[in-house]
Short mmCIF file of C-alpha atoms in Angstrom, two decimals:
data_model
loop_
_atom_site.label_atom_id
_atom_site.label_comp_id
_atom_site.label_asym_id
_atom_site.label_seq_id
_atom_site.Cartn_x
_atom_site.Cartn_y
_atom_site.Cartn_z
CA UNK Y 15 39.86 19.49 3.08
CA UNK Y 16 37.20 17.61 1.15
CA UNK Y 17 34.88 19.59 -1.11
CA UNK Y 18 31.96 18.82 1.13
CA UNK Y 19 33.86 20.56 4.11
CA UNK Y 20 34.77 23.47 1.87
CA UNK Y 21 30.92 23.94 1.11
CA UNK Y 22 29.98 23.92 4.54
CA UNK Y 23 33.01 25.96 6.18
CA UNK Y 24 31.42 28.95 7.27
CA UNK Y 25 33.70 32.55 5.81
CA UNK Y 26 35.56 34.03 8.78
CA UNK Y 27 38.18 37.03 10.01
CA UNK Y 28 40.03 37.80 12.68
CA UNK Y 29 38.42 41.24 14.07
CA UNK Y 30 40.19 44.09 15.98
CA UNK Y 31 38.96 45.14 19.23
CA UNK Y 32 40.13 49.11 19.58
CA UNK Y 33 39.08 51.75 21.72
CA UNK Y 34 36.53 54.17 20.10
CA UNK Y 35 35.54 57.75 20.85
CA UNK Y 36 32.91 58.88 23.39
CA UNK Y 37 31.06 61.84 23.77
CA UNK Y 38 29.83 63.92 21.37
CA UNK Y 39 26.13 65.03 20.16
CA UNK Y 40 22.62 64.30 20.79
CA UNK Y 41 20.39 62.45 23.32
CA UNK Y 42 17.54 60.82 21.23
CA UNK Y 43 15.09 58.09 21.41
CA UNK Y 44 15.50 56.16 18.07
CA UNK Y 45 12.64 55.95 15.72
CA UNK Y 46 12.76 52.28 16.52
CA UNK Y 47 10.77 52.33 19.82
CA UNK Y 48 7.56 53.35 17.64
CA UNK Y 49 8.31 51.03 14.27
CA UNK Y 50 9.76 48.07 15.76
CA UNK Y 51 11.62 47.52 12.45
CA UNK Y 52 13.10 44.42 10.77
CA UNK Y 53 16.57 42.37 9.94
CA UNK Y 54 18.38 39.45 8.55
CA UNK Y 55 19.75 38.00 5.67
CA UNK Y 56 22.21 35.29 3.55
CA UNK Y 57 25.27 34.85 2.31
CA UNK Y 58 28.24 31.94 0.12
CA UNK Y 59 31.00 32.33 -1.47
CA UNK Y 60 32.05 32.47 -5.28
CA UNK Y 61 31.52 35.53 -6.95
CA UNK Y 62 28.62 35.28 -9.05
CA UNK Y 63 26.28 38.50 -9.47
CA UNK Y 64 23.32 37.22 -8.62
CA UNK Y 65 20.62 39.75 -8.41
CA UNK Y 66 19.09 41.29 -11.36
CA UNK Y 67 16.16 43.33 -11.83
CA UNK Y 68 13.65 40.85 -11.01
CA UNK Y 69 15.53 38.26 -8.40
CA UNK Y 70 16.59 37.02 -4.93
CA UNK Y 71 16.98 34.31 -2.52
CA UNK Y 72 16.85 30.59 -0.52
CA UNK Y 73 16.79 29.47 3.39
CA UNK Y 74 16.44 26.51 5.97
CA UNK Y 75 15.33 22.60 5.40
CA UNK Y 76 11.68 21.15 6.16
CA UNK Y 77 8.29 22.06 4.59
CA UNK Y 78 6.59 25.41 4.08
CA UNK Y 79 3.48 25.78 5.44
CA UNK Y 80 1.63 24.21 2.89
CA UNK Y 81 3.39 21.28 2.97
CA UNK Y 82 5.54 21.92 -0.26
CA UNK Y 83 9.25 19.88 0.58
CA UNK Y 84 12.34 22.06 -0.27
CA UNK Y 85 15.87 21.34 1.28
CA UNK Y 86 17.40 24.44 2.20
CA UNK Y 87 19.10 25.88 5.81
CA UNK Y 88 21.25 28.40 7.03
CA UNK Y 89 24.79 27.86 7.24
CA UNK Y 90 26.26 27.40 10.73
CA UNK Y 91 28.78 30.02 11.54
CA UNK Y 92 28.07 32.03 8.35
CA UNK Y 93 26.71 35.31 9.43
CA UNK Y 94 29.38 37.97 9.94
CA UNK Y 95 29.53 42.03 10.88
CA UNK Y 96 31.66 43.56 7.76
CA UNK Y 97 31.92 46.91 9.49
CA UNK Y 98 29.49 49.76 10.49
CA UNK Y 99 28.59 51.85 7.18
CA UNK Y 100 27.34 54.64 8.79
CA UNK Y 101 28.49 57.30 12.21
CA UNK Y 102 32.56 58.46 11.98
CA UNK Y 103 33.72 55.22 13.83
CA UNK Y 104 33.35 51.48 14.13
CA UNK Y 105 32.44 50.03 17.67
CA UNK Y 106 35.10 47.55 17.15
CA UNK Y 107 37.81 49.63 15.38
CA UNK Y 108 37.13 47.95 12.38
CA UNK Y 109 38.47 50.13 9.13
CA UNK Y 110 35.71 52.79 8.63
CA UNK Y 111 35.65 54.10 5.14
CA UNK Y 112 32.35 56.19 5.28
CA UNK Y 113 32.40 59.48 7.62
CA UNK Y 114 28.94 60.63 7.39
CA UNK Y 115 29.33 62.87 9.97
CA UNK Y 116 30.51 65.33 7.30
CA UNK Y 117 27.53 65.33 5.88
CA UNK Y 118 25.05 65.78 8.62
CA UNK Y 119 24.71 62.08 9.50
CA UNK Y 120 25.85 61.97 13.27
CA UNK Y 121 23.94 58.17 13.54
CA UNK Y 122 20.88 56.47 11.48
CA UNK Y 123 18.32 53.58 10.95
CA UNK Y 124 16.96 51.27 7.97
CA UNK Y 125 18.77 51.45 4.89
CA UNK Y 126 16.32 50.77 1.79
CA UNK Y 127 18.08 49.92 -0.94
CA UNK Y 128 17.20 49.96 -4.75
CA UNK Y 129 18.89 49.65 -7.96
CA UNK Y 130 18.22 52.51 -10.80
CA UNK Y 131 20.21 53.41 -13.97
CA UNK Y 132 23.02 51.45 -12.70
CA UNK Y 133 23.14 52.82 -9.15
CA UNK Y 134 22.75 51.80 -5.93
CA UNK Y 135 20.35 54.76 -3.70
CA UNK Y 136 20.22 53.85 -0.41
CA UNK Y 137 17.11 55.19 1.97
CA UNK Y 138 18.15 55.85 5.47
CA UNK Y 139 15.78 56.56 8.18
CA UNK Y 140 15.68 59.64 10.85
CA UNK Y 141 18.60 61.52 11.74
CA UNK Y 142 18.70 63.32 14.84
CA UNK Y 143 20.96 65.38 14.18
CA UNK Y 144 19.02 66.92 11.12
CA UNK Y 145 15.57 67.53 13.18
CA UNK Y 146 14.63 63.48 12.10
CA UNK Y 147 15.29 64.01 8.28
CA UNK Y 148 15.79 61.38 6.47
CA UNK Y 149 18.72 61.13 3.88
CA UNK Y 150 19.17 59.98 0.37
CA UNK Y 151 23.15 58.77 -0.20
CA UNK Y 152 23.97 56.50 -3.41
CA UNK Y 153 27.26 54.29 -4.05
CA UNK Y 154 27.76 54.13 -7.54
CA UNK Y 155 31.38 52.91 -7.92
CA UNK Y 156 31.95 49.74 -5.28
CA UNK Y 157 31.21 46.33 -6.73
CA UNK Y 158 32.52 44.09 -3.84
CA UNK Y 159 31.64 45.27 -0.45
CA UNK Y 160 34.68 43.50 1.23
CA UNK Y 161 36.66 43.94 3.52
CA UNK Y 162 35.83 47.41 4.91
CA UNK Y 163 32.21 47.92 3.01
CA UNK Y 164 31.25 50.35 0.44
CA UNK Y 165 32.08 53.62 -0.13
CA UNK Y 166 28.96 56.31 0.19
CA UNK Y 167 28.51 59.10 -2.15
CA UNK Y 168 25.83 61.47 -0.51
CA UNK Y 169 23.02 63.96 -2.83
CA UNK Y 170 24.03 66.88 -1.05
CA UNK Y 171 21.92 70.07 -0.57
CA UNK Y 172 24.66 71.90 -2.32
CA UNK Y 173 28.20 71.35 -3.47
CA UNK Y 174 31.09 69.99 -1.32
CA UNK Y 175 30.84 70.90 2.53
CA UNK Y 176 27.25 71.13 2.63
CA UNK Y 177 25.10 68.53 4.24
CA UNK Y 178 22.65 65.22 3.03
CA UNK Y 179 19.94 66.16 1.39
CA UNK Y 180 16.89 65.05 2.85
CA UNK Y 181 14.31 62.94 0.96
CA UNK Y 182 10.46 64.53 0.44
CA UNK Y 183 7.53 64.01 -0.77
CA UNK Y 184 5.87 66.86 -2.30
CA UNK Y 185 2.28 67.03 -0.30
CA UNK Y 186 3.11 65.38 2.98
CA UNK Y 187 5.17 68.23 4.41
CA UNK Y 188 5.81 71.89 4.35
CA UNK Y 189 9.29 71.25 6.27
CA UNK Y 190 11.36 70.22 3.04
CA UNK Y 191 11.91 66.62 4.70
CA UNK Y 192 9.78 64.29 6.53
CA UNK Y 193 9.59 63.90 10.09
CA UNK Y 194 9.94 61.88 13.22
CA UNK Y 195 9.29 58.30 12.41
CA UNK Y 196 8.21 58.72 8.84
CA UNK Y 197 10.43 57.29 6.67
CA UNK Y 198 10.90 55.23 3.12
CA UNK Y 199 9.46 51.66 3.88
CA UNK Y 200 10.52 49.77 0.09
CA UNK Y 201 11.68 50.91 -3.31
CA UNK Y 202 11.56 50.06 -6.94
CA UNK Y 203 12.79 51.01 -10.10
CA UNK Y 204 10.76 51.12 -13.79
CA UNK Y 205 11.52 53.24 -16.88
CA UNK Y 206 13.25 56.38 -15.81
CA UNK Y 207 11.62 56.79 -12.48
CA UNK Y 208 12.39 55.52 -9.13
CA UNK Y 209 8.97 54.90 -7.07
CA UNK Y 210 9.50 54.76 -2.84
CA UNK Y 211 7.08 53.63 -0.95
CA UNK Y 212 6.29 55.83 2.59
CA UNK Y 213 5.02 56.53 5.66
CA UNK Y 214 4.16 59.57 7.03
CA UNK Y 215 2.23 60.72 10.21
CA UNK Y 216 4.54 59.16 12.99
CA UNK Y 217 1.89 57.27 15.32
CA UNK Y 218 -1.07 58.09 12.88
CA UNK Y 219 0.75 56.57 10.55
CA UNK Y 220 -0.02 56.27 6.41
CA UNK Y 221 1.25 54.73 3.86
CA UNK Y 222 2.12 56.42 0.21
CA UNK Y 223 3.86 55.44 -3.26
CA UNK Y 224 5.84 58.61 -4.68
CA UNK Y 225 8.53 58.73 -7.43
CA UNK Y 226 10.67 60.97 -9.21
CA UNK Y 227 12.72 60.88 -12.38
CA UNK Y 228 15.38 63.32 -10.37
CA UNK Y 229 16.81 62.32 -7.12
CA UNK Y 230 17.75 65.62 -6.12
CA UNK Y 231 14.32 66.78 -6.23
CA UNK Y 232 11.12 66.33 -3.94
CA UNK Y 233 9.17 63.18 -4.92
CA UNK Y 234 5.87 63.37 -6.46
CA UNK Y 235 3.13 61.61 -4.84
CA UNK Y 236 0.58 59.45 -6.15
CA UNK Y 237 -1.80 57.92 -4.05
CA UNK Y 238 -2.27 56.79 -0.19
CA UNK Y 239 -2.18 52.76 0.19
CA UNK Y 240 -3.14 52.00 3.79
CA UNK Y 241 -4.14 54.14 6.94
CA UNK Y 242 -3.99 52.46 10.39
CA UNK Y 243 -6.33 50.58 9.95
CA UNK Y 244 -4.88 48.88 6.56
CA UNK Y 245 -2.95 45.82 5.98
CA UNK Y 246 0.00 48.01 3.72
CA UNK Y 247 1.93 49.46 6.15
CA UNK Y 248 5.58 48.30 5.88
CA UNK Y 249 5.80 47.28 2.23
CA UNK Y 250 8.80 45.70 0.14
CA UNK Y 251 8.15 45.62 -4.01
CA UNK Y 252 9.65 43.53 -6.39
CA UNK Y 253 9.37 44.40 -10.06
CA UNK Y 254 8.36 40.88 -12.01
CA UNK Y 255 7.52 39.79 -15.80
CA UNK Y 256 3.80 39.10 -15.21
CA UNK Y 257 3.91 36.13 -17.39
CA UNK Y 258 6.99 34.46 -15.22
CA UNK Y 259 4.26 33.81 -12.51
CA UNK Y 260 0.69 32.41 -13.28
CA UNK Y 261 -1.67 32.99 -10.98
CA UNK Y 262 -1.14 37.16 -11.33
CA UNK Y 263 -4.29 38.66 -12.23
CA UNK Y 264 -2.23 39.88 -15.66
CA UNK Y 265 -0.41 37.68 -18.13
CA UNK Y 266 1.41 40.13 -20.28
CA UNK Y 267 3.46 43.24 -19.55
CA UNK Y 268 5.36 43.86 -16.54
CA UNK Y 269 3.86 44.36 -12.63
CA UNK Y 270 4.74 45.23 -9.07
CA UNK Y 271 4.09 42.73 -6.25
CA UNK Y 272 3.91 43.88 -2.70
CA UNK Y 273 4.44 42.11 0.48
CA UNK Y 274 2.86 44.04 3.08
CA UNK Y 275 2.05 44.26 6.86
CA UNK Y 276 -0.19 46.22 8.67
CA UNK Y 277 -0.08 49.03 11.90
CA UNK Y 278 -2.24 47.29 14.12
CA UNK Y 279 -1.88 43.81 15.89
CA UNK Y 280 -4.78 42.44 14.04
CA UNK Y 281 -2.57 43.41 10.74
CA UNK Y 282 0.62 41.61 12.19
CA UNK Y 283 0.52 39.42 9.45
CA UNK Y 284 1.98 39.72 5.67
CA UNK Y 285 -0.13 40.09 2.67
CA UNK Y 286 0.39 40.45 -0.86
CA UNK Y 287 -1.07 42.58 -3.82
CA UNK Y 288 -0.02 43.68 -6.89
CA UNK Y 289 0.04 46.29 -9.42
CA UNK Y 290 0.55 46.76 -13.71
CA UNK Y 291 3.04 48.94 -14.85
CA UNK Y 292 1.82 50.64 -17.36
CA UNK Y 293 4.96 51.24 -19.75
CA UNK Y 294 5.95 54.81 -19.88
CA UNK Y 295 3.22 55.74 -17.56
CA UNK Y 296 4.65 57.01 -14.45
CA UNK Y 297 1.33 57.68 -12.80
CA UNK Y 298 0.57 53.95 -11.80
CA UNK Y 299 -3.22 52.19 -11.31
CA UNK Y 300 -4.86 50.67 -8.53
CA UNK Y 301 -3.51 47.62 -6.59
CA UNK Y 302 -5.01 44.16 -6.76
CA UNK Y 303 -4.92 42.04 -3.72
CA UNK Y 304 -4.22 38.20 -3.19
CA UNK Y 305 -7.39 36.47 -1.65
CA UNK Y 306 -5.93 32.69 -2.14
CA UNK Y 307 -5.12 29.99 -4.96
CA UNK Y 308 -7.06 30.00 -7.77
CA UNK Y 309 -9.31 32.59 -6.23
CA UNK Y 310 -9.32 35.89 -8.22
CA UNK Y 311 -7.82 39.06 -6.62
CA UNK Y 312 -9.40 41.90 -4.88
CA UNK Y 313 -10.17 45.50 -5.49
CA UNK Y 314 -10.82 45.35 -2.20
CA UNK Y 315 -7.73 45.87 0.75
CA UNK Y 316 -9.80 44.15 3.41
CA UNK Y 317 -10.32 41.07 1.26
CA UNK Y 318 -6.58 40.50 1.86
CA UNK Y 319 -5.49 36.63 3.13
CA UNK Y 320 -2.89 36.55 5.52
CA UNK Y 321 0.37 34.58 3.71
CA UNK Y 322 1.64 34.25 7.08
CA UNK Y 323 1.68 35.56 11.15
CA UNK Y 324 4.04 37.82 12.72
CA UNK Y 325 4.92 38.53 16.23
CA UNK Y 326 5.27 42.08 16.02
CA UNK Y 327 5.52 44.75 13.46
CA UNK Y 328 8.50 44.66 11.25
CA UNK Y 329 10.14 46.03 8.00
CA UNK Y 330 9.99 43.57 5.37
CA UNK Y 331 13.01 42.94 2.88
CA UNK Y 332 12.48 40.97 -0.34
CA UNK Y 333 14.52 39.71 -3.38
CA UNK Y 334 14.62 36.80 -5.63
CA UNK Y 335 17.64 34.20 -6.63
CA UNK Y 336 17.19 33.20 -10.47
CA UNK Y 337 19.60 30.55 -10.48
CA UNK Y 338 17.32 28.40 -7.91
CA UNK Y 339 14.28 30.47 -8.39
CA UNK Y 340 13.71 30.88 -4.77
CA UNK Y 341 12.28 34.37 -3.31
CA UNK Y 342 13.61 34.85 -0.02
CA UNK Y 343 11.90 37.89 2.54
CA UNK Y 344 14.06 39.20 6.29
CA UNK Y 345 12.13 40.66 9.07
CA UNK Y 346 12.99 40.90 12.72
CA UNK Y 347 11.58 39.03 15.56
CA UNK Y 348 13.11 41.51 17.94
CA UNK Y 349 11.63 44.84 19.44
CA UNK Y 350 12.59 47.35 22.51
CA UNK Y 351 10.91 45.26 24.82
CA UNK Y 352 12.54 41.52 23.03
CA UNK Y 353 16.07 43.14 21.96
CA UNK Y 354 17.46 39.11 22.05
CA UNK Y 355 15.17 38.07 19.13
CA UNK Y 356 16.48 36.78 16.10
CA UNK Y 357 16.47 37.96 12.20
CA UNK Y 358 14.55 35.02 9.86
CA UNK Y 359 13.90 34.77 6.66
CA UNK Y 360 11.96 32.91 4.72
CA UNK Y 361 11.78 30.79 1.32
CA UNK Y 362 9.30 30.45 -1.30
CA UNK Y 363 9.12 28.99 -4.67
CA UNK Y 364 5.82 31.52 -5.50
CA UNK Y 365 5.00 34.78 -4.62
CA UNK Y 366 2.37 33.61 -1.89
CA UNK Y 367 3.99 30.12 -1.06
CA UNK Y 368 6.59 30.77 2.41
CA UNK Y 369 8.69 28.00 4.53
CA UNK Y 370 8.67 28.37 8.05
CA UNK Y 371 10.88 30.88 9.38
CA UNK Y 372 14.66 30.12 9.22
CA UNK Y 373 16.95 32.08 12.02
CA UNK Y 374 20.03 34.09 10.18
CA UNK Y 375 21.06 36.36 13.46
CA UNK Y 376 20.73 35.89 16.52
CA UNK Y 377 22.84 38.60 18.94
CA UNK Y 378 23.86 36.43 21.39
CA UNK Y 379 24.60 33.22 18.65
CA UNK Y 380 26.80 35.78 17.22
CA UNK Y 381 28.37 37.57 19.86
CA UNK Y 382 26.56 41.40 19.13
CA UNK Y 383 25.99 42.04 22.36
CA UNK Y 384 28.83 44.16 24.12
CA UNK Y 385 30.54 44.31 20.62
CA UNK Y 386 28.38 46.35 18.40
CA UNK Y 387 25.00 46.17 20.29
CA UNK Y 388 24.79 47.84 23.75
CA UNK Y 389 23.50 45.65 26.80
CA UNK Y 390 22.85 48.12 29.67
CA UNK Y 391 25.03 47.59 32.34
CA UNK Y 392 27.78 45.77 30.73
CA UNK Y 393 29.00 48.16 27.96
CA UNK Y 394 28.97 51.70 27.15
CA UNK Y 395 28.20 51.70 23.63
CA UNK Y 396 25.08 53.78 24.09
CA UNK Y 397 27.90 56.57 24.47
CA UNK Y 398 28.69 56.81 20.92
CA UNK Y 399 27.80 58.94 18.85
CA UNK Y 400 25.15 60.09 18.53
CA UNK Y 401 25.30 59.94 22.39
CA UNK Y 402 22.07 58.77 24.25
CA UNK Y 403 22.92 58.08 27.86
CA UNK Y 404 19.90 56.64 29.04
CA UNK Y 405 19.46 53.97 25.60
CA UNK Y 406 17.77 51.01 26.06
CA UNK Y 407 19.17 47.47 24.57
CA UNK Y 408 20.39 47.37 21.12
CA UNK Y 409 17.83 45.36 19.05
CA UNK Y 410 18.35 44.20 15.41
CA UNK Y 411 16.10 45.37 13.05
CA UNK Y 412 15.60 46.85 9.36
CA UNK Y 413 16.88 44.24 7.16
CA UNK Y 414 17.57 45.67 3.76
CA UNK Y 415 19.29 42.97 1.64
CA UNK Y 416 22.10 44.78 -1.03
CA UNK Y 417 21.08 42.61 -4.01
CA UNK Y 418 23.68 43.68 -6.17
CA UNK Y 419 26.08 42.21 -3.63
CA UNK Y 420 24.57 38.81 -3.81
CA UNK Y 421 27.12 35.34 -4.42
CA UNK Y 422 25.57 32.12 -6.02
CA UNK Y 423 28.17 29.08 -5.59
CA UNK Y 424 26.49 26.66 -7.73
CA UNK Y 425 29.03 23.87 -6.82
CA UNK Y 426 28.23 24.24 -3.41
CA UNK Y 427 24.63 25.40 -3.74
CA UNK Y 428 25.49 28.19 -0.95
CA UNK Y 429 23.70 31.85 -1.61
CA UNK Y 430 25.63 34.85 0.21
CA UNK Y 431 23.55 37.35 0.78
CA UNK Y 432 24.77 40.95 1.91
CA UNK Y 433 21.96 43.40 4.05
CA UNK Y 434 21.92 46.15 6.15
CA UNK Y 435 21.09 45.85 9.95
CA UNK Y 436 20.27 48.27 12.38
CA UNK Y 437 20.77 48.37 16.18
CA UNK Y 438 19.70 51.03 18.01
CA UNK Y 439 22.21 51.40 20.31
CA UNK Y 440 24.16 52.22 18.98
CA UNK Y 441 21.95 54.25 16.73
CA UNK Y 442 24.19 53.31 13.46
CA UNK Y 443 23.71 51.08 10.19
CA UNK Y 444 25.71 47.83 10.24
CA UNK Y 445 26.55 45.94 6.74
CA UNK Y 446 26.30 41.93 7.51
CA UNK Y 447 26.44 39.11 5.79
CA UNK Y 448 25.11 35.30 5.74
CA UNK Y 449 24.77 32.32 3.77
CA UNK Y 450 22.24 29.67 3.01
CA UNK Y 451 22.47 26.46 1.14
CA UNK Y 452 20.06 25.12 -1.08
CA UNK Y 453 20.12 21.66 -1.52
CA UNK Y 454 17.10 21.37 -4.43
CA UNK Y 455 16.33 23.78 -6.97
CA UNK Y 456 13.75 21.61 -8.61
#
């Protein structure tokens, strides 16, 4: 095989098709019908740890929407389901490794990862099973999430035996866990605290920043970013060196950018802002908002440019890939009432700079449907566990890339990118993967 076929050869694996249990708990509409949530991502093949704390990723060929030129596409044939990392059972009777039943977790959403002291936490999203809690679980000891995934170590309420515990913000409940559709949208690490971004307030919804220096205690909260009316809603951070990137309305110390959408449809568009980081100040300042090039940022929310349009609200997921210094972002196209949209992602060589989107899954381009997404009618995967009878379609959405997982083949220029992908019907987390090759780095 010549070395340009082996670059472009897309990874694959024979799969097994078993018979999986049915029956069992709950009857729930997922939290996906009000969020309309996100997905996608990229992946290669040499193993080279690519994400540190302040990078991520490439994507298709063309020219961004400003007309900068940058050679980079997905790779046909690339994007493949490891296994389901969540539930006690794969839809396929793939190996299953994680059974987070034992813990409370019957089924769940999203999946927000972050890295802190060395761990990975992961954020899920509601569980039905647990009155719409939403859990905290961290993998500490799994470096390569192949074949059968990684293996999920939960915070529990109390020692072995006892269930997840859930994830709260001190001030925006007096449950002990959050409710129905309000869940952790993005995360970040600095110093010895580990800030999560939130919403709260289900179809009134708000967003918060909270953190805690102990992940087995409630969060504290600092301030509220965005009502309904704001342009913060679903929010992904990335921790930067505020004198890697000119342009940032600080040139020394170290700063948070946000990508952010807003509620309503005339927020259905991404934004940026950013914020200092005040070393070993936990309590962090007000955010500063992108208005345009060489046009200084806003105190002011409203004063917000648009980076780019959306079709729909989605979660956003966003990293950065040093070796090419290319950001990359994943949100879904899909929704309850377009459940055959794609996940895209999209390039950019600047924090406010994005290609045109770039397709990474598509469920019927990659045979979900039937498999590991439910199509009423044909399948009866919406009997799983947790059980909902009368499910709509399974939709992909929530795409929360696993940087820590990342591949960088620099001989084929081909990023592999591992994320998180939910489906709704089945109500479960599925770990994928995907690659893109990037042709120019200049």
């Amino acid at each position: 095989m010549s070395a340009e076929n082996q670059c472009t050869k897309a990874p694959s694996r024979e799969r097994s098709f078993g018979k999986v249990a049915k029956g069992w708990a709950k009857n729930t509409i997922s939290r996906c019908q009000a969020l309309k949530l996100v997905g996608a991502a990229i992946l290669s093949a040499t193993l080279v740890p690519l994400f540190f704390r302040r990078a991520l990723a490439p994507a298709q060929a063309g020219y961004n929407w400003r007309g900068v030129s940058d050679v980079q596409y997905y790779v046909p044939g690339s994007t493949l389901r490891v296994c389901q990392i969540t539930g006690d059972y794969d839809p396929e009777g793939l190996t299953h490794i994680n059974c987070t039943g034992q813990w409370g977790i019957e089924g769940t959403d999203l999946g927000v990862s972050v890295e802190h002291q060395g761990n990975l936490f992961i954020f899920f999203g509601d569980v039905p099973s647990a009155n719409d809690a939403d859990p905290i679980v961290c993998t500490t000891t799994d470096l390569d999430p192949e074949p059968h995934g990684f293996q999920l170590h939960p915070i529990l309420q109390g020692g072995p035996g006892t269930c997840v515990r859930p994830f709260n913000v001190k001030g925006l409940s007096n449950k002990g866990y959050l409710g129905t559709n309000e869940t952790p949208t993005g995360a970040f690490s600095y110093g010895d605290r580990l800030y999560v971004l939130v919403i709260t307030g289900n179809l009134n919804a708000v967003s918060y920043l909270s953190s805690s220096a102990d992940l087995a205690a409630d969060f504290d909260l600092h301030y509220e970013i965005s009502d309904t009316t704001g342009k913060f809603w679903q929010i992904a951070p990335w921790v930067v060196n505020n004198a890697e990137w000119p342009g940032l309305p600080c040139e020394t110390g170290d700063g948070v950018l946000l990508w952010g959408q807003g509620l309503n449809e005339a927020g259905w568009s991404v934004y940026l802002a950013w914020m200092a980081l005040p070393p070993g100040q936990h309590s962090l300042v007000s955010l500063q908002y992108y208005r345009g090039p060489g046009i200084s940022w806003s105190d002011e929310q409203q004063e917000a440019i648009p980076l780019f349009f959306m079709p729909d609200v989605s979660a956003l997921s966003v990293g950065w890939i040093p070796e090419v210094r290319r950001w990359i972002m994943l949100y879904t196209r899909a929704s309850l009432a377009h459940p055959r949209e794609s996940i895209v992602c999209r390039v950019a060589k600047t924090p406010w700079e994005w290609s045109e989107e770039i397709t990474i899954f598509n469920p019927e381009r990659d045979g979900a449907f039937t498999r590991y997404m439910h199509e009423p009618g044909e399948d009866d995967l919406n009997l799983l566990p947790p059980e909902r009878p009368s499910a709509d379609s399974g939709w992909a959405y929530a795409p929360c890339l696993l940087h820590r997982y990342a591949q960088w083949d620099a001989q084929c220029r081909t990023a592999t990118i591992y994320y998180l992908m939910s489906t709704n019907s089945p109500y479960q987390v599925m770990l994928m993967r995907s690659q893109l090759r990037i042709a120019d780095a200049e």
